[in-house]
XYZ file of C-alpha atoms in Angstrom:
301
model
C 25.287 -39.999 57.551
C 24.907 -41.832 54.240
C 21.491 -40.245 53.693
C 22.985 -36.783 54.268
C 25.751 -37.420 51.738
C 23.279 -38.823 49.226
C 21.013 -35.776 49.617
C 23.983 -33.419 49.288
C 25.174 -35.214 46.141
C 21.697 -35.076 44.598
C 21.356 -31.373 45.400
C 24.774 -30.711 43.869
C 23.745 -32.592 40.720
C 20.526 -30.588 40.460
C 22.440 -27.336 40.898
C 24.866 -28.097 38.062
C 22.018 -29.410 35.956
C 20.236 -26.061 36.202
C 23.477 -24.219 35.459
C 24.053 -26.280 32.303
C 20.545 -25.832 30.897
C 20.339 -22.136 31.799
C 21.919 -20.832 28.537
C 19.476 -22.867 26.451
C 16.543 -21.835 28.644
C 17.469 -18.154 28.429
C 17.898 -18.476 24.669
C 14.422 -20.003 24.315
C 12.879 -17.286 26.470
C 14.627 -14.402 24.691
C 14.539 -15.626 21.090
C 11.402 -17.817 20.985
C 8.844 -17.309 23.762
C 9.195 -13.532 24.126
C 8.874 -12.852 20.359
C 5.879 -15.206 20.192
C 4.214 -13.419 23.087
C 4.942 -10.013 21.568
C 3.615 -11.226 18.223
C 0.327 -12.322 19.787
C -0.073 -9.066 21.718
C 0.542 -6.944 18.615
C -1.876 -9.123 16.624
C -4.582 -7.585 18.812
C -3.602 -4.067 17.784
C -3.390 -1.729 14.825
C 0.309 -0.920 14.482
C 2.459 0.454 11.683
C 5.754 0.117 13.647
C 6.107 3.926 13.704
C 3.242 5.077 15.897
C 1.903 3.714 19.165
C -0.102 0.453 18.866
C -3.868 0.810 19.266
C -5.680 -2.119 20.880
C -8.512 -3.477 18.706
C -9.086 -6.893 20.266
C -10.025 -9.672 17.839
C -10.839 -7.248 15.022
C -7.782 -8.261 12.970
C -8.709 -11.945 13.135
C -12.353 -11.274 12.278
C -11.442 -9.072 9.313
C -9.203 -11.799 7.879
C -12.064 -14.269 7.562
C -14.848 -11.849 6.667
C -13.538 -9.206 4.301
C -9.937 -9.841 3.288
C -10.002 -11.338 -0.205
C -6.209 -11.432 -0.424
C -6.102 -13.555 2.735
C -8.565 -16.062 1.285
C -6.627 -16.085 -1.991
C -3.349 -16.756 -0.162
C -4.936 -19.657 1.723
C -6.221 -21.121 -1.541
C -2.835 -20.764 -3.254
C -0.892 -22.212 -0.311
C -3.209 -25.206 0.099
C -3.120 -25.846 -3.665
C 0.680 -25.791 -3.652
C 0.853 -28.065 -0.604
C -1.539 -30.633 -2.069
C 0.559 -30.824 -5.233
C 4.105 -30.558 -3.926
C 4.116 -32.745 -0.808
C 2.824 -35.998 -2.398
C 4.936 -35.440 -5.512
C 8.083 -34.846 -3.451
C 7.493 -37.967 -1.360
C 6.823 -40.180 -4.386
C 9.800 -38.822 -6.334
C 12.161 -39.049 -3.354
C 11.049 -42.589 -2.542
C 11.526 -43.690 -6.137
C 14.971 -42.110 -6.361
C 16.035 -43.654 -3.050
C 14.904 -47.093 -4.255
C 17.057 -46.677 -7.368
C 20.044 -45.397 -5.390
C 19.728 -48.310 -2.977
C 20.276 -50.801 -5.802
C 23.697 -52.109 -6.707
C 24.261 -50.010 -9.810
C 27.732 -49.125 -11.018
C 28.726 -45.565 -10.151
C 25.760 -45.154 -7.829
C 27.817 -42.979 -5.452
C 28.107 -40.291 -8.129
C 24.346 -40.244 -8.636
C 23.761 -39.980 -4.886
C 25.912 -36.858 -4.812
C 24.167 -35.381 -7.851
C 20.708 -35.828 -6.328
C 21.784 -34.379 -2.979
C 23.620 -31.295 -4.274
C 20.513 -29.188 -5.126
C 19.319 -29.386 -1.517
C 22.554 -27.697 -0.401
C 21.866 -24.568 -2.444
C 20.222 -21.578 -0.712
C 16.631 -20.895 -1.692
C 17.604 -17.592 -3.319
C 20.118 -19.322 -5.597
C 17.578 -21.985 -6.554
C 15.007 -19.301 -7.366
C 17.457 -17.387 -9.579
C 18.453 -20.562 -11.443
C 14.850 -21.523 -12.144
C 13.956 -17.949 -13.023
C 16.431 -18.308 -15.889
C 15.157 -21.771 -16.823
C 11.554 -20.536 -16.938
C 12.243 -17.261 -18.770
C 9.830 -16.758 -21.673
C 12.433 -15.298 -24.052
C 15.799 -16.931 -23.327
C 14.986 -19.668 -20.816
C 16.532 -23.091 -21.307
C 13.227 -24.972 -21.114
C 11.573 -22.861 -23.801
C 14.713 -23.079 -25.935
C 14.475 -26.873 -25.772
C 10.780 -26.772 -26.688
C 11.512 -24.434 -29.574
C 14.288 -26.744 -30.806
C 11.837 -29.614 -31.243
C 9.205 -27.428 -32.888
C 6.906 -26.819 -29.925
C 5.486 -23.494 -28.801
C 6.960 -21.664 -25.851
C 5.284 -22.096 -22.477
C 4.643 -19.207 -20.113
C 5.813 -21.126 -17.074
C 5.561 -18.402 -14.439
C 3.675 -15.782 -16.462
C 0.484 -17.821 -16.686
C -1.927 -17.869 -13.701
C -2.708 -21.507 -14.451
C 0.910 -22.705 -14.690
C 2.745 -20.689 -12.056
C 1.955 -22.999 -9.107
C 2.687 -26.232 -11.049
C 5.968 -24.602 -12.119
C 6.857 -23.907 -8.479
C 5.949 -27.502 -7.640
C 8.395 -28.764 -10.279
C 11.048 -26.617 -8.612
C 10.316 -28.198 -5.244
C 10.859 -31.697 -6.665
C 14.309 -30.619 -7.859
C 15.380 -30.080 -4.242
C 14.406 -33.412 -2.685
C 17.959 -34.339 -1.687
C 17.292 -34.263 2.058
C 14.249 -36.503 1.727
C 16.182 -38.900 -0.505
C 18.968 -39.203 2.081
C 16.474 -40.006 4.854
C 14.658 -42.603 2.755
C 17.949 -44.108 1.591
C 19.143 -44.513 5.182
C 15.885 -46.275 6.020
C 16.127 -48.612 3.028
C 19.683 -49.561 3.927
C 18.514 -50.426 7.438
C 15.957 -53.008 6.290
C 17.203 -56.522 7.172
C 17.968 -58.506 4.034
C 16.669 -61.638 5.751
C 13.119 -60.270 5.537
C 13.424 -59.691 1.803
C 14.936 -63.144 1.343
C 12.046 -64.671 3.298
C 9.564 -63.171 0.830
C 11.469 -64.726 -2.077
C 11.568 -68.114 -0.323
C 7.785 -67.926 0.155
C 7.368 -67.411 -3.583
C 6.854 -63.662 -3.518
C 8.036 -61.220 -6.153
C 9.368 -57.655 -6.036
C 5.882 -56.216 -5.540
C 5.265 -58.453 -2.507
C 8.608 -57.395 -1.023
C 7.731 -53.743 -1.524
C 4.172 -53.986 -0.203
C 4.720 -56.329 2.744
C 8.244 -55.437 3.888
C 9.666 -52.223 2.484
C 6.580 -50.002 2.677
C 5.585 -50.939 6.265
C 9.137 -50.536 7.579
C 9.529 -47.212 5.779
C 6.172 -45.821 6.937
C 7.603 -43.990 10.011
C 10.024 -42.136 7.730
C 7.201 -41.392 5.296
C 5.246 -39.922 8.212
C 8.195 -37.775 9.272
C 8.815 -36.443 5.766
C 5.083 -35.883 5.264
C 4.839 -33.636 8.331
C 8.042 -31.753 7.493
C 6.860 -31.352 3.898
C 3.511 -29.910 4.991
C 5.204 -27.436 7.333
C 7.677 -26.300 4.667
C 5.009 -25.989 1.978
C 2.767 -23.872 4.183
C 5.730 -21.545 4.737
C 6.657 -21.137 1.056
C 8.101 -17.652 0.579
C 11.481 -17.316 -1.145
C 10.569 -18.684 -4.578
C 7.378 -16.662 -5.193
C 8.935 -13.562 -3.614
C 11.917 -13.580 -5.987
C 10.350 -15.079 -9.099
C 6.793 -13.748 -9.286
C 6.151 -11.316 -6.441
C 2.850 -13.117 -5.932
C 1.694 -12.661 -9.532
C 0.395 -12.940 -12.063
C -2.990 -11.766 -10.745
C -2.115 -12.980 -7.221
C -2.024 -16.558 -8.516
C 1.198 -17.266 -6.560
C 0.428 -15.101 -3.528
C 1.307 -17.529 -0.755
C 0.438 -17.142 2.913
C 3.969 -16.170 3.939
C 4.298 -13.686 1.094
C 1.101 -11.922 2.157
C 2.361 -11.802 5.752
C 5.545 -10.157 4.505
C 3.622 -7.671 2.354
C 1.313 -6.695 5.210
C 4.200 -6.218 7.619
C 6.827 -4.473 5.510
C 5.017 -3.215 2.405
C 1.653 -2.049 3.711
C 2.730 -1.266 7.294
C 0.015 -3.464 8.829
C 2.015 -5.272 11.498
C -1.089 -6.144 13.521
C -2.698 -7.893 10.543
C 0.602 -9.607 9.692
C 0.978 -11.001 13.210
C -2.641 -12.150 13.212
C -1.966 -14.004 9.966
C 1.179 -15.518 11.465
C -0.843 -16.922 14.357
C -3.475 -18.276 11.983
C -0.682 -20.018 10.077
C 0.736 -21.401 13.333
C -2.639 -22.821 14.380
C -3.277 -24.225 10.890
C 0.129 -25.922 10.814
C -0.374 -27.312 14.312
C -3.832 -28.687 13.501
C -2.697 -30.329 10.268
C 0.284 -31.906 12.030
C -1.957 -33.223 14.816
C -4.427 -34.666 12.294
C -1.627 -36.442 10.436
C -0.163 -37.758 13.693
C -3.586 -38.883 14.927
C -4.377 -40.797 11.741
C -0.853 -42.177 11.322
C -1.561 -45.171 13.563
C -3.775 -46.581 10.801
C -1.038 -46.698 8.174
C 2.334 -46.590 9.923
C 4.178 -49.604 11.261
C 5.957 -49.728 14.591
C 7.837 -52.554 16.241
C 5.417 -54.886 17.947
C 2.516 -54.227 15.566
C 0.578 -57.326 14.582
C -1.330 -55.735 11.702
């Protein structure tokens, strides 16, 4: 009798469990898995969204790597931006969080100031920096002119446009700062005091205590930073349109152009899947190598 009741109770629990997760499951199927499947199917076709798709197999993928110079340029630009922006964001955010974690008077005000830019929509940030970078009436060039220096073509020069976008990305590191700051505040003070007792200085505390304990958060922000950088779109779309001379033509911007400007939805979806695989591979490589430089509880290294 007890076994029957136990089985009935378990079955009832399973039933309500399925009922509760059904909305989420349906949402994932409708809004995630189905669009992904449709995207992959259409990546194997030639389709302008007006006529019937024509199946071409792997032709779209082959053409990307063999004859599409814009595709190769977008890969180069995106990788260049990622290599510059991600390390710079992590270093800047870590430095700011170290300063904010100190007992400085009025530090709460500075925490708010550093976090506010990350709350602004990407479009607003792009418009603000478009004004700052303007060649004729931009604030940055006005400041340079005031001290007797020549104006800089921040986003009009093929050589400076990506570094200029990288500077923008550092301005919006508020989310990373908050994560690092939470990690710093969670470090036991007894560990830092032990370093001082052993005759260590600030560098020893940073190298032997702070950096190892913060390494999991560095790993997290590194992966998120790579993913976001590979998907850069709003800033170049609004500020440069991919110019000058395609020097800011990012991967996502080329996907958008192929889909909605050139009417090549098949090529655009093929590029989207290439980006997905590239992002996945980079994330797996970072995760695989993270065991060599990240600290976890129980490590003896």
